[in-house]
mmCIF file of C-alpha atoms in Angstrom:
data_model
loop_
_atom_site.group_PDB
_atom_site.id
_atom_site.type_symbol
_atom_site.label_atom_id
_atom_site.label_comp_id
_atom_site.label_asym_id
_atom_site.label_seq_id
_atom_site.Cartn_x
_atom_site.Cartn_y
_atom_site.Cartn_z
ATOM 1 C CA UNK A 103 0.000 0.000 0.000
ATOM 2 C CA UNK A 104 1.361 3.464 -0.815
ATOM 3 C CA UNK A 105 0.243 6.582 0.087
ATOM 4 C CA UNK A 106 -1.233 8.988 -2.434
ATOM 5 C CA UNK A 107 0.840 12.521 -2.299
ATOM 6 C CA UNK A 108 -0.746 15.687 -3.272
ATOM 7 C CA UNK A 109 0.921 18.817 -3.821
ATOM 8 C CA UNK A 110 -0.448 22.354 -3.327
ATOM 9 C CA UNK A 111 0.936 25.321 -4.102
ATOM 10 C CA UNK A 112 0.468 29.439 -3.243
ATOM 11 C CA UNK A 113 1.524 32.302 -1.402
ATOM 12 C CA UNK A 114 -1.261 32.153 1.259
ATOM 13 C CA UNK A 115 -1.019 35.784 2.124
ATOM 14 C CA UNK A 116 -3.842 36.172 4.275
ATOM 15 C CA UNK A 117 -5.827 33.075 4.752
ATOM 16 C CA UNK A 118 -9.215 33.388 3.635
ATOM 17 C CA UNK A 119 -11.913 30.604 2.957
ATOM 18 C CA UNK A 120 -10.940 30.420 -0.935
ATOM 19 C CA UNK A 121 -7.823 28.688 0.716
ATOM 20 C CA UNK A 122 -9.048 26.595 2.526
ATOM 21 C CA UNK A 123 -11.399 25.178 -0.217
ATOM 22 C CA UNK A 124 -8.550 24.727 -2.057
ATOM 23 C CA UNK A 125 -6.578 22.617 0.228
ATOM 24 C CA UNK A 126 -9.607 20.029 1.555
ATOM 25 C CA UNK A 127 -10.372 19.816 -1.821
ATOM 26 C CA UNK A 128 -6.615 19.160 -2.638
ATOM 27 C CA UNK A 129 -6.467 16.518 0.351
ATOM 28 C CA UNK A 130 -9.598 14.880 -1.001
ATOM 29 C CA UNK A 131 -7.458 13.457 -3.502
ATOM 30 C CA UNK A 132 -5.150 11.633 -1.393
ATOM 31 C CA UNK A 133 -3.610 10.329 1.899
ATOM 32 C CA UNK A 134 -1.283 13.202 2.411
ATOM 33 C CA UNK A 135 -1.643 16.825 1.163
ATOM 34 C CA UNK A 136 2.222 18.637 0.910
ATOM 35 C CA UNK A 137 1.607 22.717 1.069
ATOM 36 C CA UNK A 138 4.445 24.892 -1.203
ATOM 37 C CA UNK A 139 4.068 28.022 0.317
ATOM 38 C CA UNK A 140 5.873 30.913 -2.065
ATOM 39 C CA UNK A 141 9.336 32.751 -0.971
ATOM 40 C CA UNK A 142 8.791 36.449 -0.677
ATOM 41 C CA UNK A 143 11.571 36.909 -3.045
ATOM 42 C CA UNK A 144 9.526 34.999 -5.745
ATOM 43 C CA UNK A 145 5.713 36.213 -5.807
ATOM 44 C CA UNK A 146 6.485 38.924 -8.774
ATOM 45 C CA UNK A 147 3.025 38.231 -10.489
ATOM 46 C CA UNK A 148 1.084 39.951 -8.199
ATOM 47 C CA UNK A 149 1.559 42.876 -5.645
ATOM 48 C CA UNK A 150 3.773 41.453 -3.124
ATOM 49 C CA UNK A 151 2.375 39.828 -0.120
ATOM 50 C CA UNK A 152 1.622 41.348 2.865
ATOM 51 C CA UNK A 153 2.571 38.865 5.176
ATOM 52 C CA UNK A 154 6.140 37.575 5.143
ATOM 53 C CA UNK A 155 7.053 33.980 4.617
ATOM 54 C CA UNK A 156 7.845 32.431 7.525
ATOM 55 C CA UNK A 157 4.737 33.519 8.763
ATOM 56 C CA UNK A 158 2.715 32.477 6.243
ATOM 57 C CA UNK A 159 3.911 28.912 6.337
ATOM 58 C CA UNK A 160 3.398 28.555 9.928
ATOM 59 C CA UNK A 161 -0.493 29.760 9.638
ATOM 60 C CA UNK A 162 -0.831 27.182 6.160
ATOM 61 C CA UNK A 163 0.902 24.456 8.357
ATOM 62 C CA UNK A 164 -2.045 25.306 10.779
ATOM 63 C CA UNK A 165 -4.569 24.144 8.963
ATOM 64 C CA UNK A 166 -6.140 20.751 9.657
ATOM 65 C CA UNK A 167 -6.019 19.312 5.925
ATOM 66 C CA UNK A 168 -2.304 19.885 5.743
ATOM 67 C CA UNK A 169 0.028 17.159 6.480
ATOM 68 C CA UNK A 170 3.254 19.033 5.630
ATOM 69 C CA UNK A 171 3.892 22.478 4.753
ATOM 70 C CA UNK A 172 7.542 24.043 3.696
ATOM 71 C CA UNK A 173 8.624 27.280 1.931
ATOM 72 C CA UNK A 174 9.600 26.935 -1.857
ATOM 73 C CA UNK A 175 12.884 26.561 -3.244
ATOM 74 C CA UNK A 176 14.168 30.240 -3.880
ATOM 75 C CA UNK A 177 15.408 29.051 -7.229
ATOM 76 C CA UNK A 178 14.085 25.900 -8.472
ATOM 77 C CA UNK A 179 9.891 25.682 -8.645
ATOM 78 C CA UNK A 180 10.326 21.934 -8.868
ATOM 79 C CA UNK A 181 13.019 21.018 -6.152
ATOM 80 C CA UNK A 182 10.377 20.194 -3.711
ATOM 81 C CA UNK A 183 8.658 18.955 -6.168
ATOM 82 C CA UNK A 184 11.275 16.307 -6.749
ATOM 83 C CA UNK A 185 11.755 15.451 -3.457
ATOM 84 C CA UNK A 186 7.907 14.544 -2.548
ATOM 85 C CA UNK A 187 7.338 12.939 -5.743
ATOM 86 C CA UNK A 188 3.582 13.770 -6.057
ATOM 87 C CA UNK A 189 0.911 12.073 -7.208
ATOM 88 C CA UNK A 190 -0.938 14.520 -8.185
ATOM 89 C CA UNK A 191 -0.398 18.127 -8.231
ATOM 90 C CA UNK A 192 -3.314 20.638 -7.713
ATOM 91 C CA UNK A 193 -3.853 24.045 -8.826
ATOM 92 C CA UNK A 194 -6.010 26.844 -7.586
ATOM 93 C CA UNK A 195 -9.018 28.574 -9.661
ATOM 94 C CA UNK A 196 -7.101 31.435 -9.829
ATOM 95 C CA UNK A 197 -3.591 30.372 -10.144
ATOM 96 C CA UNK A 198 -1.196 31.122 -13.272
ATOM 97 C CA UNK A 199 -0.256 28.219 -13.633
ATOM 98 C CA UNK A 200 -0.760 25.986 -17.334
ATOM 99 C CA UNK A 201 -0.943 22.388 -17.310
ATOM 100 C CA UNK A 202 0.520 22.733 -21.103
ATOM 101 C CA UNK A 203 3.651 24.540 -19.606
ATOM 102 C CA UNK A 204 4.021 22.488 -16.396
ATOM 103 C CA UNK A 205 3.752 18.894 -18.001
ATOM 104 C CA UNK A 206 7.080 19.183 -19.944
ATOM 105 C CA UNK A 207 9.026 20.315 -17.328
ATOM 106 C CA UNK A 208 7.920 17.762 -14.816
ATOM 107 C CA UNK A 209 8.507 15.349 -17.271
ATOM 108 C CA UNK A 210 11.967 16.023 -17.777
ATOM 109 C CA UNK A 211 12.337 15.635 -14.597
ATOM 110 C CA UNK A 212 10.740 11.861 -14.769
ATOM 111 C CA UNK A 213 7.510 13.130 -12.761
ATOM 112 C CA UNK A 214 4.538 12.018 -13.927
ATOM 113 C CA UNK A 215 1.526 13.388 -11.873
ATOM 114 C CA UNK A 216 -2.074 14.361 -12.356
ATOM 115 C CA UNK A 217 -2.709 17.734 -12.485
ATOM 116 C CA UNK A 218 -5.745 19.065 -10.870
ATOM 117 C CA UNK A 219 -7.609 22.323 -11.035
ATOM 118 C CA UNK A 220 -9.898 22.945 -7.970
ATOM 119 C CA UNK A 221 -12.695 25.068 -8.706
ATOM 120 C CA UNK A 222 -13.591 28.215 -7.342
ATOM 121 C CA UNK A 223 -15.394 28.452 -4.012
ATOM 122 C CA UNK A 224 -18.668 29.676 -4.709
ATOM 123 C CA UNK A 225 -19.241 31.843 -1.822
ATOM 124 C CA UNK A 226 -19.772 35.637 -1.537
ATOM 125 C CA UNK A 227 -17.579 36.459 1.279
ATOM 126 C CA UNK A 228 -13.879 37.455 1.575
ATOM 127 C CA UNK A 229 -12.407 35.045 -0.462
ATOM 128 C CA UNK A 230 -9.315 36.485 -2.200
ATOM 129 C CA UNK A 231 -6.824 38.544 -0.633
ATOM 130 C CA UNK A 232 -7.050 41.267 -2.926
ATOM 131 C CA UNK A 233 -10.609 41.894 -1.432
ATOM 132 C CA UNK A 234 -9.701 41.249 1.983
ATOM 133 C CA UNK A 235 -7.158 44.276 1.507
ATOM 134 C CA UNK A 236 -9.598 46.415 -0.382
ATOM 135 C CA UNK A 237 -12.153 46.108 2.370
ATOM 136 C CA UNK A 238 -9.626 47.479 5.094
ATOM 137 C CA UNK A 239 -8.586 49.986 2.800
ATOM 138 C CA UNK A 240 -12.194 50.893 2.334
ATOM 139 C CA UNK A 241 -12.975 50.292 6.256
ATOM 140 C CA UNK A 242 -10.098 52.504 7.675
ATOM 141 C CA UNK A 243 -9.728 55.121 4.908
ATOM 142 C CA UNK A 244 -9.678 57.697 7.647
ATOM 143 C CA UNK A 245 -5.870 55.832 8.580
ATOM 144 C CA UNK A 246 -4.907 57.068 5.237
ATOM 145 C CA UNK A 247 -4.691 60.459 5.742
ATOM 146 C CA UNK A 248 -2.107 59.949 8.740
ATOM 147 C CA UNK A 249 0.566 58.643 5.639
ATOM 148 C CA UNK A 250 0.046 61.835 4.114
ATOM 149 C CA UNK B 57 -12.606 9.246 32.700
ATOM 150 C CA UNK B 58 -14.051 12.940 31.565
ATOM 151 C CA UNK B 59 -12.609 14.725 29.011
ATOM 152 C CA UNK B 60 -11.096 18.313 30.555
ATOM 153 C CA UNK B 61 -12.890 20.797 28.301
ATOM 154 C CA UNK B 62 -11.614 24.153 27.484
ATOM 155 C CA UNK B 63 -12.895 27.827 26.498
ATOM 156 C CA UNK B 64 -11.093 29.994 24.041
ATOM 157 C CA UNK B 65 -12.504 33.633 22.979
ATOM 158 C CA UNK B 66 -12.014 35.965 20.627
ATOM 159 C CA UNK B 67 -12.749 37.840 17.252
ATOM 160 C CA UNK B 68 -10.132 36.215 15.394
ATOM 161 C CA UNK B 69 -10.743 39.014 12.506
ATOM 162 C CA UNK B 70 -7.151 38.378 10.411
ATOM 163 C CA UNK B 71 -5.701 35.308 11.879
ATOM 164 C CA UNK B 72 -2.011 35.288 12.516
ATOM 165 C CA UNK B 73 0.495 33.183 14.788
ATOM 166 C CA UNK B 74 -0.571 34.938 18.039
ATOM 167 C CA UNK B 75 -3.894 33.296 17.740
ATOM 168 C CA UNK B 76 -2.746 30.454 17.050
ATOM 169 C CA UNK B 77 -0.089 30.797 19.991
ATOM 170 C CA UNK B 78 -3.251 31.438 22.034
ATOM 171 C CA UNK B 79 -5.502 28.225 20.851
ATOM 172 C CA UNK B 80 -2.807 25.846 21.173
ATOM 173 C CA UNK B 81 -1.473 26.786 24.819
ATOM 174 C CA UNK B 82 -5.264 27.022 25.607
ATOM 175 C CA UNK B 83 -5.489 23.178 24.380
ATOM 176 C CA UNK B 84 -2.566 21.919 26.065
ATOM 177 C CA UNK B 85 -4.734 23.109 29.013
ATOM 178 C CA UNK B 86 -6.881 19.562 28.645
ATOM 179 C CA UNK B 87 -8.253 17.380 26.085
ATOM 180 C CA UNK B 88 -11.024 19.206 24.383
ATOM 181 C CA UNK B 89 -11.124 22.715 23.134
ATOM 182 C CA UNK B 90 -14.106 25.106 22.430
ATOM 183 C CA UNK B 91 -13.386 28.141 20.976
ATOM 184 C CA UNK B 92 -16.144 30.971 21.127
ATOM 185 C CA UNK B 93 -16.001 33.666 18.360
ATOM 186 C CA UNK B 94 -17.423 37.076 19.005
ATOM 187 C CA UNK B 95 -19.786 37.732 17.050
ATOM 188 C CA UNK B 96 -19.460 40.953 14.540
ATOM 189 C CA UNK B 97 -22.083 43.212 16.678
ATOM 190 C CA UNK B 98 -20.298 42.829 19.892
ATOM 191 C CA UNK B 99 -17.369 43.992 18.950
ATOM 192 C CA UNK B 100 -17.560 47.224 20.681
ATOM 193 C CA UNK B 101 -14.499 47.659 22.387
ATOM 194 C CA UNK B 102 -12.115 48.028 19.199
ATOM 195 C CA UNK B 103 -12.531 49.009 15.685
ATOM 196 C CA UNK B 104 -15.352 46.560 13.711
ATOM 197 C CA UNK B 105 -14.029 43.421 12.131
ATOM 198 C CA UNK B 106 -12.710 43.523 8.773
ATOM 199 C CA UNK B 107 -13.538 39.888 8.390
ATOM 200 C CA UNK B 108 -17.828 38.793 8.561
ATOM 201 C CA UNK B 109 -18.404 36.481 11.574
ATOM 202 C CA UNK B 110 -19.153 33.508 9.243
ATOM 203 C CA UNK B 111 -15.880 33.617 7.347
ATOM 204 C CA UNK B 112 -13.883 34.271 10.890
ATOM 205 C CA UNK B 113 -15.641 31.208 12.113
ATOM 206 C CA UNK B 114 -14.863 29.087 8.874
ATOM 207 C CA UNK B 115 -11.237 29.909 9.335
ATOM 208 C CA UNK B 116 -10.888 29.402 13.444
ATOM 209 C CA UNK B 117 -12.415 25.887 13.148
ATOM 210 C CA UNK B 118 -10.213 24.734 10.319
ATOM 211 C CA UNK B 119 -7.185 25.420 12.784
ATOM 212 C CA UNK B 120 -5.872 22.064 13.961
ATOM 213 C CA UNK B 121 -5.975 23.160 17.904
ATOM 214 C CA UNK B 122 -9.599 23.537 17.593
ATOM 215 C CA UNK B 123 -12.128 20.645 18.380
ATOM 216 C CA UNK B 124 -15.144 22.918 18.380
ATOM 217 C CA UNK B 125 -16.248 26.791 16.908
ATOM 218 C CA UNK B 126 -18.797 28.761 17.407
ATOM 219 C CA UNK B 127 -20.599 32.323 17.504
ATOM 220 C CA UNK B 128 -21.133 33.645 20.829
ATOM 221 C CA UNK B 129 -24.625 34.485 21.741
ATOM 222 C CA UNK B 130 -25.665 37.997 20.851
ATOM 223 C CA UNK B 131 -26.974 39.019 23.692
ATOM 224 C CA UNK B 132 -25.353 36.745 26.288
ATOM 225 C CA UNK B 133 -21.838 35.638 26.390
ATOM 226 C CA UNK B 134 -21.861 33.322 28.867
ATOM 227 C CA UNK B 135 -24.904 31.232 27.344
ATOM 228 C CA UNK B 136 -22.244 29.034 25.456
ATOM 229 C CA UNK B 137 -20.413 29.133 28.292
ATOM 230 C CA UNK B 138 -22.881 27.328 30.248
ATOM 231 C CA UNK B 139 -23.756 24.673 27.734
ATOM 232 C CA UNK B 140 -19.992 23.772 26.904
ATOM 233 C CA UNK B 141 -19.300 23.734 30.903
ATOM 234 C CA UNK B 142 -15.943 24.174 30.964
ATOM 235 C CA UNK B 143 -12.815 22.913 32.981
ATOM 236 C CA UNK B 144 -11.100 26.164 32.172
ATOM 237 C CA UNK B 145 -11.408 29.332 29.974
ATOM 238 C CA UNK B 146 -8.300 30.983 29.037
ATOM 239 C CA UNK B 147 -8.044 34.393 27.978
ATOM 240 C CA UNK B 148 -5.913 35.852 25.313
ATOM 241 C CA UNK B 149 -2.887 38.273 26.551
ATOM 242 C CA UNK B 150 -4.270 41.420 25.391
ATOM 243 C CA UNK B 151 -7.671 40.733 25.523
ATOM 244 C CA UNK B 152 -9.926 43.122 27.845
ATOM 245 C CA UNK B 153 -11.513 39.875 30.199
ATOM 246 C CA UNK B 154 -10.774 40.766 34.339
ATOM 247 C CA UNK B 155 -10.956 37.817 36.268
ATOM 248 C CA UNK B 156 -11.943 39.946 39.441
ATOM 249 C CA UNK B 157 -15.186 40.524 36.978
ATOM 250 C CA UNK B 158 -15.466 37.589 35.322
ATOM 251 C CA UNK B 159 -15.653 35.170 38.852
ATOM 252 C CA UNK B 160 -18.668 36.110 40.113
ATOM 253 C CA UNK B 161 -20.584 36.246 37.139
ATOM 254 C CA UNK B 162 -19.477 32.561 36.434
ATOM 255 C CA UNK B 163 -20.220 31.711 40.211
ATOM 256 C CA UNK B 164 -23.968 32.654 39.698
ATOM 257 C CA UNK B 165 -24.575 30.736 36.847
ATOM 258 C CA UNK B 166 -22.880 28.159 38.728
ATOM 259 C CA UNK B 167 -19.793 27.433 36.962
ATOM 260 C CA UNK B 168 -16.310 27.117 38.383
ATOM 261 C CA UNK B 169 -13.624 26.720 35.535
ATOM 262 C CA UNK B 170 -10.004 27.668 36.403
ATOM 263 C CA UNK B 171 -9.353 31.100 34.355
ATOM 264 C CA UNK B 172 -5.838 30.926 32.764
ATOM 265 C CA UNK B 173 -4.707 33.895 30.957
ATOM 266 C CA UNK B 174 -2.010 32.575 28.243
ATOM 267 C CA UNK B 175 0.807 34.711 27.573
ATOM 268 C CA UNK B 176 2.368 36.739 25.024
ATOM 269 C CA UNK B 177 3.686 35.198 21.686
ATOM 270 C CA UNK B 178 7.118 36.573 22.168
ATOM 271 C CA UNK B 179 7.706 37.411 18.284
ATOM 272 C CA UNK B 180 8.323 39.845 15.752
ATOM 273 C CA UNK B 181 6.356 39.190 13.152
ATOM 274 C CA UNK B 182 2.459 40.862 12.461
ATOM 275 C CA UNK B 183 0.991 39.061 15.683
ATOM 276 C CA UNK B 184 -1.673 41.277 15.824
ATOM 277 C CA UNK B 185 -4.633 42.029 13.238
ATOM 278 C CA UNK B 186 -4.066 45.949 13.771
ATOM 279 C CA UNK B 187 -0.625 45.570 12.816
ATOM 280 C CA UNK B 188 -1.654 43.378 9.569
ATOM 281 C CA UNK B 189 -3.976 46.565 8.639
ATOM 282 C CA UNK B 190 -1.462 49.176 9.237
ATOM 283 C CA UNK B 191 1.131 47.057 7.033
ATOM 284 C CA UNK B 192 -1.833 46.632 4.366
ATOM 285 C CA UNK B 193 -2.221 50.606 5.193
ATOM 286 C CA UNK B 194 0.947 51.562 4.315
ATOM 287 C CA UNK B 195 2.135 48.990 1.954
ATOM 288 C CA UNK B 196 -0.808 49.696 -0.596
ATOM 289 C CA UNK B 197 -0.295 53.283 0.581
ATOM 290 C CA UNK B 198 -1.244 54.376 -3.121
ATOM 291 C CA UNK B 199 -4.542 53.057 -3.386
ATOM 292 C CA UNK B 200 -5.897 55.345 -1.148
ATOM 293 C CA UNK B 201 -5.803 58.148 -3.133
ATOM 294 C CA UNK B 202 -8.281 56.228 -5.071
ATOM 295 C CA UNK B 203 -10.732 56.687 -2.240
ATOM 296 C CA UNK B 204 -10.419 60.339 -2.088
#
């Protein structure tokens, strides 16, 4: 009997339900659910996060569906990647990510998992932390005029 | 045998390793632990949550510390407090409880936990959800002009 790995991937900034979707659904697939979390140094899609990285890997590593959380590899994506040897690999709704563009690479790299796009989390509330920022911008827009 | 049951409180608006820090001393405190989460119109005593009650819920009982989560009553907070009947309530380091006040109102409604109050989370990083706001603040400085 082996265990079935997952892998899951993000920055995590500040948790939010979306997240959490994404990882039950994640662990769903298998016995034991492996968290990436992203290195400050390497989230340049997207504003950079709020939180910093050790941080957000201990509140990921929190959560009940994860069995093992760990910061990313600085230079290599698919270090980690290597080393856990995933069974499948799961992205988020919302994530940049293209199966077209990862399969080669994990290939030459003789890893041949499913990959997995979890759906969004159809719920009105908080769920990206884009909004959850834009809210306490919007909330405590008087605080703004102390910066100035 | 009886399980030693525990109280946590709070609003638990951005969640961040001091909560955390707080739910798992509060569970090393006995076996199973009940965590009580204000609900969004009685917080009173500090600026309104950023976060809706539901989603601060969602994201407190998917911590692994937690057994159980709930909303505290609206109009009486020690109504879950009697049904749970705990062994012990804790109280967070910077959170407002008094034992001198809270005793005798626990006494009439016959209940005699021990009251614990756990200690600071000796760290550096954004243990606090008014520091995560004034990072958010001035980090994304520039959007508020958007406001004005």
């Amino acid at each position: 009997m082996t265990n079935r790995r997952i892998v899951a991937t993000g920055t995590f900034d500040i948790l939010h339900p979306g997240h959490l979707f994404y990882l039950e659904e994640s662990k769903k697939l298998g016995d034991e659910l492996f968290v990436i979390v992203a290195r400050d140094a390497n989230v340049k899609h997207k504003p950079h996060p709020i939180i910093p990285e050790d941080q957000r890997l201990a509140m990921v590593a929190a959560l009940k569906p994860v069995d093992h959380a760990m910061l990313g590899d600085q230079t290599d994506m698919f270090k980690p990647i290597e080393k856990i040897h995933p069974d499948v690999i799961t992205i988020g709704f919302n994530q940049m990510f293209d199966e077209e563009r990862l399969r080669p690479q994990l290939t030459a790299r003789n890893l041949f998992p499913e990959i997995i796009r979890i759906g969004k989390f159809a719920d009105g509330e908080l769920c990206s932390s884009r909004l959850v920022v834009q809210r306490i911008i919007a909330k405590r827009a008087h605080d703004c005029h102390h910066l100035e």
